[in-house]
Coordinates of C-alpha atoms in Angstrom, one line a residue:
X1 CA -20.7 -4.1 -10.6
X2 CA -18.1 -2.4 -12.7
X3 CA -14.8 -4.3 -12.8
X4 CA -12.7 -1.3 -13.8
X5 CA -14.0 0.8 -11.0
X6 CA -13.5 -2.0 -8.5
X7 CA -10.0 -2.6 -9.8
X8 CA -9.1 1.1 -9.3
X9 CA -10.2 1.0 -5.7
X10 CA -8.6 -2.3 -4.9
X11 CA -5.2 -1.2 -6.4
X12 CA -5.2 1.8 -4.1
X13 CA -6.3 -0.2 -1.1
X14 CA -3.8 -3.0 -1.7
X15 CA -0.9 -0.6 -2.3
X16 CA -1.5 1.1 1.0
X17 CA -1.9 -2.3 2.7
X18 CA 1.4 -3.5 1.3
X19 CA 3.2 -0.3 2.5
X20 CA 1.5 -0.7 5.9
X21 CA 2.7 -4.3 6.2
X22 CA 6.3 -3.2 5.3
X23 CA 6.3 -0.2 7.6
X24 CA 8.6 -1.8 10.1
X25 CA 11.3 -2.1 7.3
X26 CA 11.2 1.6 6.6
X27 CA 13.1 2.5 9.7
X28 CA 14.7 0.0 12.2
X29 CA 13.1 -0.3 15.6
X30 CA 15.0 1.5 18.3
X31 CA 13.4 -0.1 21.3
X32 CA 12.0 -3.5 22.2
X33 CA 9.4 -2.3 24.7
X34 CA 5.7 -1.4 24.3
X35 CA 6.5 2.1 23.1
X36 CA 7.8 0.7 19.8
X37 CA 4.5 -0.8 18.8
X38 CA 2.3 1.9 20.5
X39 CA 4.2 5.0 19.6
X40 CA 6.8 4.2 17.0
X41 CA 9.5 4.3 19.7
X42 CA 8.7 7.9 20.3
X43 CA 11.1 8.7 17.5
X44 CA 9.0 10.5 14.8
X45 CA 10.3 13.9 13.6
X46 CA 8.3 17.0 12.5
X47 CA 7.6 15.8 8.9
X48 CA 6.2 12.4 9.9
X49 CA 4.2 13.8 12.8
X50 CA 2.8 16.4 10.5
X51 CA 1.4 13.8 8.2
X52 CA 0.4 11.5 11.1
X53 CA -1.6 14.1 13.1
X54 CA -2.9 15.7 9.9
X55 CA -4.1 12.3 8.6
X56 CA -5.7 11.8 12.0
X57 CA -7.6 15.1 12.2
X58 CA -8.6 15.5 8.5
X59 CA -10.4 12.2 7.9
X60 CA -12.6 10.7 5.3
X61 CA -15.7 11.7 7.2
X62 CA -14.4 15.2 7.3
X63 CA -14.3 15.2 3.4
X64 CA -17.9 14.1 3.5
X65 CA -19.4 15.8 6.5
X66 CA -18.0 19.3 6.1
X67 CA -19.3 19.9 2.5
X68 CA -22.6 18.3 3.8
X69 CA -22.8 20.8 6.6
X70 CA -22.1 23.6 4.1
X71 CA -24.8 22.3 1.8
X72 CA -27.3 22.1 4.6
X73 CA -26.4 25.0 6.9
X74 CA -24.4 27.4 4.7
X75 CA -21.6 29.5 6.2
X76 CA -22.2 27.9 9.7
X77 CA -20.0 25.1 8.4
X78 CA -17.0 27.5 8.5
X79 CA -17.0 26.9 12.3
X80 CA -14.9 23.8 11.4
X81 CA -12.2 26.0 9.8
X82 CA -12.4 28.4 12.8
X83 CA -12.1 25.7 15.5
X84 CA -9.1 24.0 14.0
X85 CA -7.3 27.3 13.8
X86 CA -8.2 27.9 17.5
X87 CA -6.9 24.4 18.4
X88 CA -3.2 24.9 17.6
X89 CA -2.5 27.6 20.1
X90 CA -3.9 25.2 22.7
X91 CA -1.7 22.5 21.3
X92 CA 1.4 24.8 21.5
X93 CA 0.8 25.6 25.1
X94 CA -0.2 22.2 26.4
X95 CA 1.1 19.3 24.3
X96 CA 4.9 20.0 24.6
X97 CA 4.5 19.9 28.4
X98 CA 2.5 16.7 28.2
X99 CA 5.1 15.2 26.0
X100 CA 7.9 16.0 28.4
X101 CA 6.0 14.3 31.3
X102 CA 5.2 11.3 29.1
X103 CA 8.8 10.8 28.1
X104 CA 10.2 11.1 31.6
X105 CA 7.6 8.7 33.1
X106 CA 7.0 6.4 30.2
X107 CA 3.4 7.2 29.6
X108 CA 1.7 5.6 26.6
X109 CA -1.8 7.0 27.1
X110 CA -3.5 10.0 28.7
X111 CA -4.8 7.5 31.3
X112 CA -1.3 6.7 32.3
X113 CA -0.6 10.4 32.9
X114 CA -3.8 10.9 34.9
X115 CA -3.1 7.9 37.0
X116 CA 0.4 9.2 37.9
X117 CA -0.7 12.8 38.5
X118 CA -3.6 12.0 40.7
X119 CA -2.4 8.7 42.1
X120 CA -5.8 7.3 41.1
X121 CA -6.6 4.2 39.0
X122 CA -10.3 5.2 39.1
X123 CA -9.6 8.5 37.3
X124 CA -7.4 6.7 34.8
X125 CA -10.4 4.3 34.3
X126 CA -12.7 7.2 33.5
X127 CA -10.2 8.4 30.9
X128 CA -10.0 4.9 29.4
X129 CA -13.7 4.4 29.2
X130 CA -14.5 7.9 27.8
X131 CA -11.6 7.6 25.3
X132 CA -12.8 4.3 23.9
X133 CA -16.4 5.4 23.7
X134 CA -15.2 8.4 21.8
X135 CA -13.1 6.5 19.3
X136 CA -15.5 3.7 18.4
X137 CA -18.2 5.9 16.8
X138 CA -15.4 8.0 15.3
X139 CA -14.1 4.9 13.5
X140 CA -17.7 4.1 12.5
X141 CA -18.0 7.6 11.0
X142 CA -15.0 6.9 8.8
X143 CA -16.8 3.8 7.5
X144 CA -19.9 5.9 6.8
X145 CA -17.8 8.3 4.9
X146 CA -16.7 5.4 2.7
X147 CA -20.3 4.2 2.4
X148 CA -21.6 7.6 1.2
X149 CA -18.9 7.9 -1.4
X150 CA -19.2 4.3 -2.6
X151 CA -23.0 4.7 -3.0
X152 CA -22.5 6.8 -6.2
X153 CA -20.2 4.2 -7.8
X154 CA -20.8 0.8 -9.3
X155 CA -18.7 -0.9 -6.6
X156 CA -20.2 -3.2 -3.9
X157 CA -19.6 -1.0 -0.8
X158 CA -19.7 -3.7 1.9
X159 CA -17.1 -5.9 0.2
X160 CA -14.8 -2.9 -0.5
X161 CA -15.1 -1.6 3.1
X162 CA -14.5 -5.0 4.6
X163 CA -11.4 -5.6 2.5
X164 CA -9.9 -2.1 3.4
X165 CA -10.6 -2.6 7.1
X166 CA -9.1 -6.1 7.2
X167 CA -6.0 -4.7 5.7
X168 CA -6.0 -1.9 8.2
X169 CA -6.4 -4.4 11.0
X170 CA -3.6 -6.6 9.6
X171 CA -0.9 -3.9 9.2
X172 CA -1.9 -2.2 12.5
X173 CA -1.6 -5.4 14.5
X174 CA 1.8 -6.3 12.9
X175 CA 3.5 -2.9 12.9
X176 CA 1.6 -0.6 15.3
X177 CA 1.9 3.1 14.8
X178 CA 4.6 2.9 12.2
X179 CA 2.0 1.6 9.7
X180 CA -0.3 4.6 9.7
X181 CA 2.7 7.0 10.0
X182 CA 4.1 5.7 6.7
X183 CA 0.9 5.2 4.8
X184 CA -0.2 8.7 5.8
X185 CA 2.2 10.0 3.2
X186 CA 0.4 8.2 0.4
X187 CA -3.1 9.2 1.7
X188 CA -2.3 12.9 2.1
X189 CA -0.6 13.2 -1.2
X190 CA -3.7 12.0 -3.0
X191 CA -6.1 13.9 -0.7
X192 CA -4.2 17.2 -1.3
X193 CA -4.0 16.6 -5.0
X194 CA -7.8 15.8 -5.2
X195 CA -8.9 18.8 -3.2
X196 CA -6.6 21.3 -5.0
X197 CA -7.9 20.0 -8.4
X198 CA -11.5 20.1 -7.3
X199 CA -11.4 23.6 -5.9
X200 CA -9.9 24.9 -9.1
X201 CA -11.9 22.9 -11.6
X202 CA -15.4 22.8 -10.2
X203 CA -15.9 26.6 -9.7
X204 CA -14.5 27.3 -13.2
X205 CA -16.5 24.5 -14.8
X206 CA -19.8 25.6 -13.4
X207 CA -19.5 29.3 -12.6
X208 CA -16.5 30.6 -14.5
X209 CA -14.6 31.5 -11.4
X210 CA -14.7 31.0 -7.7
X211 CA -15.9 34.7 -7.3
X212 CA -18.9 34.0 -9.5
X213 CA -19.6 30.9 -7.4
X214 CA -19.8 33.1 -4.3
X215 CA -22.0 35.6 -6.2
X216 CA -24.4 32.8 -7.3
X217 CA -24.5 31.5 -3.7
X218 CA -25.2 34.9 -2.2
X219 CA -28.0 35.5 -4.7
X220 CA -29.8 32.1 -4.5
X221 CA -29.2 31.3 -0.9
X222 CA -29.0 34.6 1.0
X223 CA -30.1 33.0 4.3
X224 CA -27.2 30.5 4.1
X225 CA -24.6 33.0 3.0
X226 CA -24.6 34.9 6.4
X227 CA -25.0 33.9 10.0
X228 CA -28.5 34.5 11.4
X229 CA -28.5 36.3 14.8
X230 CA -29.4 33.1 16.5
X231 CA -26.5 31.2 14.9
X232 CA -23.7 33.5 16.2
X233 CA -23.6 31.9 19.6
X234 CA -23.9 28.4 18.0
X235 CA -21.0 29.2 15.7
X236 CA -18.8 30.6 18.6
X237 CA -19.5 27.9 21.1
X238 CA -19.2 25.1 18.6
X239 CA -15.8 26.4 17.5
X240 CA -14.5 27.1 21.0
X241 CA -15.7 23.8 22.4
X242 CA -14.5 21.7 19.5
X243 CA -11.1 23.4 19.7
X244 CA -10.8 22.5 23.4
X245 CA -11.8 18.9 22.8
X246 CA -9.8 18.0 19.7
X247 CA -6.5 17.2 21.4
X248 CA -8.2 15.5 24.3
X249 CA -9.1 12.6 21.9
X250 CA -6.9 9.6 22.5
X251 CA -5.7 9.4 18.9
X252 CA -4.5 13.0 18.9
X253 CA -2.6 12.4 22.1
X254 CA -1.1 9.2 20.6
X255 CA 0.2 11.3 17.7
X256 CA 1.7 13.8 20.1
X257 CA 3.4 11.1 22.2
X258 CA 5.0 9.6 19.1
X259 CA 7.1 12.8 18.6
X260 CA 10.8 12.6 19.2
X261 CA 10.9 15.7 21.4
X262 CA 8.8 18.6 22.6
X263 CA 10.1 20.9 19.9
X264 CA 8.7 18.6 17.3
X265 CA 5.3 19.1 18.9
X266 CA 5.7 22.9 18.9
X267 CA 6.8 22.9 15.2
X268 CA 3.7 20.9 14.3
X269 CA 1.5 23.3 16.2
X270 CA 2.9 26.0 13.9
X271 CA 2.7 24.1 10.6
X272 CA -0.4 21.9 11.0
X273 CA -2.7 24.9 10.3
X274 CA -1.6 24.5 6.6
X275 CA -4.1 21.7 6.6
X276 CA -6.8 24.2 7.2
X277 CA -6.4 25.5 3.7
X278 CA -7.7 22.1 2.6
X279 CA -10.5 22.2 5.1
X280 CA -11.6 25.6 3.8
X281 CA -11.6 24.4 0.2
X282 CA -13.6 21.3 1.1
X283 CA -16.2 23.5 2.8
X284 CA -16.6 25.6 -0.4
X285 CA -17.3 22.5 -2.4
X286 CA -20.5 22.2 -0.4
X287 CA -21.7 25.5 -1.8
X288 CA -21.0 24.3 -5.3
X289 CA -23.0 21.1 -4.6
X290 CA -26.1 23.3 -4.0
X291 CA -25.9 24.3 -7.7
X292 CA -25.0 20.8 -9.1
X293 CA -27.3 18.7 -6.9
X294 CA -30.1 20.8 -5.3
X295 CA -32.7 19.3 -3.1
X296 CA -30.8 16.4 -1.5
X297 CA -32.6 14.9 1.5
X298 CA -29.3 13.8 3.1
X299 CA -26.7 16.6 3.1
X300 CA -23.9 14.0 3.6
X301 CA -24.5 13.0 -0.1
X302 CA -23.6 16.5 -1.3
X303 CA -19.9 15.7 -2.0
X304 CA -20.5 12.3 -3.5
X305 CA -23.3 13.7 -5.8
X306 CA -21.2 16.6 -6.8
X307 CA -18.4 14.3 -7.9
X308 CA -20.7 11.8 -9.7
X309 CA -22.6 14.5 -11.6
X310 CA -19.5 16.3 -12.6
X311 CA -17.3 13.4 -13.7
X312 CA -17.8 10.0 -15.2
X313 CA -17.7 6.7 -13.3
X314 CA -14.0 6.2 -13.6
X315 CA -12.9 9.5 -12.1
X316 CA -15.6 9.1 -9.5
X317 CA -14.1 5.7 -8.6
X318 CA -10.7 7.2 -8.4
X319 CA -11.9 9.9 -6.0
X320 CA -13.8 7.2 -4.1
X321 CA -10.5 5.3 -3.7
X322 CA -8.9 8.5 -2.2
X323 CA -11.8 8.8 0.3
X324 CA -11.2 5.2 1.3
X325 CA -7.5 6.0 1.9
X326 CA -8.7 8.9 4.0
X327 CA -10.5 6.5 6.3
X328 CA -7.9 3.7 6.6
X329 CA -5.2 5.7 8.3
X330 CA -7.4 7.4 10.9
X331 CA -9.0 4.1 11.7
X332 CA -5.6 2.6 12.3
X333 CA -4.4 5.3 14.7
X334 CA -7.8 5.4 16.5
X335 CA -7.7 1.6 17.0
X336 CA -4.2 1.8 18.5
X337 CA -5.1 4.6 20.8
X338 CA -8.2 2.7 22.0
X339 CA -6.4 -0.6 22.4
X340 CA -3.7 1.0 24.6
X341 CA -6.4 2.6 26.7
X342 CA -8.1 -0.7 27.2
X343 CA -4.9 -2.6 28.0
X344 CA -3.2 -0.1 30.2
X345 CA -6.0 1.7 31.9
X346 CA -8.8 -0.8 32.0
X347 CA -7.4 -4.4 31.8
X348 CA -4.2 -3.6 33.8
X349 CA -6.0 -1.6 36.4
X350 CA -9.0 -3.9 37.0
X351 CA -7.7 -7.4 36.1
X352 CA -3.9 -7.9 36.1
X353 CA -1.7 -5.0 37.2
X354 CA 1.5 -7.2 36.8
X355 CA 1.4 -8.1 33.1
X356 CA 4.6 -8.2 31.2
X357 CA 5.5 -6.0 28.2
X358 CA 5.1 -9.0 25.8
X359 CA 1.6 -9.8 27.2
X360 CA 0.6 -6.2 27.0
X361 CA 1.6 -6.1 23.4
X362 CA -0.5 -9.2 22.7
X363 CA -3.6 -7.9 24.5
X364 CA -3.2 -4.5 22.7
X365 CA -2.9 -6.2 19.3
X366 CA -6.0 -8.4 19.9
X367 CA -7.8 -5.3 21.1
X368 CA -7.0 -3.5 17.8
X369 CA -8.7 -6.3 15.9
X370 CA -11.7 -6.4 18.2
X371 CA -12.1 -2.6 18.1
X372 CA -12.0 -2.5 14.3
X373 CA -14.4 -5.4 14.0
X374 CA -16.8 -3.8 16.5
X375 CA -16.7 -0.5 14.7
X376 CA -17.4 -2.3 11.4
X377 CA -20.3 -4.2 13.0
X378 CA -21.8 -0.9 14.4
X379 CA -21.5 0.8 11.0
X380 CA -23.0 -2.1 9.0
X381 CA -25.7 -3.2 11.5
X382 CA -26.7 0.2 13.0
X383 CA -28.3 3.2 11.4
X384 CA -26.1 6.2 10.6
X385 CA -28.2 8.3 13.1
X386 CA -27.3 5.9 15.9
X387 CA -23.5 6.2 15.2
X388 CA -23.8 10.0 14.9
X389 CA -25.7 10.1 18.2
X390 CA -22.9 8.1 19.9
X391 CA -20.3 10.4 18.5
X392 CA -22.3 13.4 19.6
X393 CA -22.4 12.1 23.2
X394 CA -18.8 11.0 23.3
X395 CA -17.5 14.1 21.7
X396 CA -19.2 16.2 24.4
X397 CA -17.8 13.9 27.1
X398 CA -14.2 14.1 25.8
X399 CA -13.9 17.8 26.6
X400 CA -14.9 17.1 30.2
X401 CA -11.5 15.5 30.7
X402 CA -9.8 18.9 30.7
X403 CA -9.5 19.0 34.6
X404 CA -7.7 15.7 34.4
X405 CA -5.4 16.3 31.5
X406 CA -4.9 20.1 30.9
X407 CA -5.1 21.7 34.3
X408 CA -2.3 19.6 36.0
X409 CA 0.1 20.7 33.2
X410 CA 0.1 24.2 34.8
X411 CA -0.8 23.8 38.5
X412 CA -0.5 21.2 41.2
X413 CA -3.5 22.7 43.1
X414 CA -6.1 20.4 41.6
X415 CA -6.1 17.2 43.6
X416 CA -7.9 14.0 42.7
X417 CA -11.1 14.5 44.7
X418 CA -12.0 17.9 43.2
X419 CA -10.9 16.8 39.7
X420 CA -12.9 13.6 39.9
X421 CA -16.1 15.2 41.2
X422 CA -15.8 18.0 38.6
X423 CA -15.3 15.5 35.7
X424 CA -18.2 13.3 36.8
X425 CA -20.4 16.3 37.3
X426 CA -19.4 17.6 33.8
X427 CA -20.2 14.3 32.1
X428 CA -23.5 14.0 33.9
X429 CA -24.7 17.5 33.1
X430 CA -23.6 17.2 29.5
X431 CA -25.5 14.0 29.1
X432 CA -28.6 15.6 30.6
X433 CA -28.4 18.5 28.2
X434 CA -28.1 16.1 25.3
X435 CA -31.1 14.2 26.7
X436 CA -33.1 17.5 26.7
X437 CA -32.2 17.8 23.0
X438 CA -33.3 14.1 22.4
X439 CA -29.6 13.3 21.6
X440 CA -30.1 14.7 18.1
X441 CA -28.4 18.1 18.3
X442 CA -24.9 19.1 19.7
X443 CA -26.4 22.5 20.6
X444 CA -29.0 23.4 23.3
X445 CA -30.4 26.9 23.5
X446 CA -27.7 28.2 21.2
X447 CA -24.8 26.7 23.2
X448 CA -22.7 23.6 22.4
X449 CA -23.7 20.9 24.9
X450 CA -20.2 20.2 26.1
X451 CA -19.8 23.8 27.4
X452 CA -22.6 23.3 30.0
X453 CA -20.4 20.5 31.5
X454 CA -17.3 22.7 31.4
X455 CA -19.3 25.4 33.3
X456 CA -20.2 23.1 36.1
X457 CA -16.7 21.7 36.2
X458 CA -15.3 25.2 36.7
X459 CA -17.8 25.9 39.5
X460 CA -17.0 22.6 41.3
X461 CA -13.2 23.2 41.0
X462 CA -13.6 26.8 42.4
X463 CA -15.5 25.5 45.3
X464 CA -13.5 22.4 46.2
X465 CA -9.9 22.9 45.0
X466 CA -8.6 24.9 48.0
X467 CA -10.2 22.5 50.5
X468 CA -7.6 19.9 49.6
X469 CA -3.8 19.7 49.6
X470 CA -1.9 20.3 46.4
X471 CA -0.7 17.3 44.5
X472 CA 2.8 16.0 45.0
X473 CA 2.8 13.0 42.6
X474 CA 4.6 14.7 39.8
X475 CA 6.9 17.7 39.8
X476 CA 6.0 20.8 37.7
X477 CA 9.6 20.7 36.5
X478 CA 8.8 17.4 34.7
X479 CA 6.8 19.4 32.2
X480 CA 9.8 21.5 31.2
X481 CA 12.3 20.8 28.4
X482 CA 15.6 19.3 29.4

């Protein structure tokens, strides 16, 4: 164990922890109800939401997995850049409307919205279960991101990870969404600085320029430098499906709900693609890793090995600390989103529908602690392949929620029975397709697994929708700006 390396990491972790604990002092609370803890009182402006959602989408595991995919699969990894760009037009069209409805009716979760729209606690329960199952392995992946990076340092990874997550648990329980909203500034400042430095320094250091890096990559890895014919459909369906799914995740919707008005959401749909510059740069670092550390059996080690072989132990520890920051903030937001789903759409619906605001806050705070500890247990006790499998399944399930969340934003024709049957059919078919691939691949016969479920959902909706009366539980005017 190197004391200096450990000290560098602990300084970063503790500073973020202190800021997180004092987040409530940054701006006075405007409300005393559950929205204050869960959504920051629905009062975040464009700048804060930009960091909050950006810190939510571009996580520590992104910094590890995307270069790893580029290392292993070449330019296929650029689907990540493509899908995030495709996401924001969807956000611009859907999320301001969802925000308006949430503000008017006091929704905290997507499950609240679904319950109101369809007058169905059962459908809200589906949203709650799918959302929590999606978030748990997602938090676990953040822990794996830390583990991969710490493995190339002289720092005990388990102790460092446990300390960082206990701090996350503490400031999240005390201050709710204000904590990750404020600490996201620190995290993203260092992440941007790190990525910009690396994308300038590494190509020049090893190749002379980024152009020469591309020339070397094309010459030595010609099969990875272009998409093979069979990869075109994989690239397209992965990009499209991932774009459709991203803002159906509970943590993304939580970030949207925290905005102070619908225009804040629209502005972020316009400016959030700036983060894609960073995502592109991260991808290119995977190509450089092929030169610096060829022959790795685990592609997820591409970025850590690139850093450790390029710099000494102290700079590697510094970058490792930044990766840890990149996991702490998403873990906080994801745990809040999961806790709210459990409290409002599972506990409240199944056990006690008449709980007070104060009791709801207590249950949500306890749930945050349980969720983080459970994710920590899964990541330390289970193999990485198991967590990745869980994320693969849950990610394919999340997109099946589109009839429940996206469609009612634009039409009242989809009533609860067709929407419920379609969603269950989509989840069932997607699970079967993943089973055919032995739960190891997100793609089956060149198509992303989640799109098979989407296809059956569309068929079910086309057959059943017009056999039932239109919904009358929420007015289409509620989706419009005041």
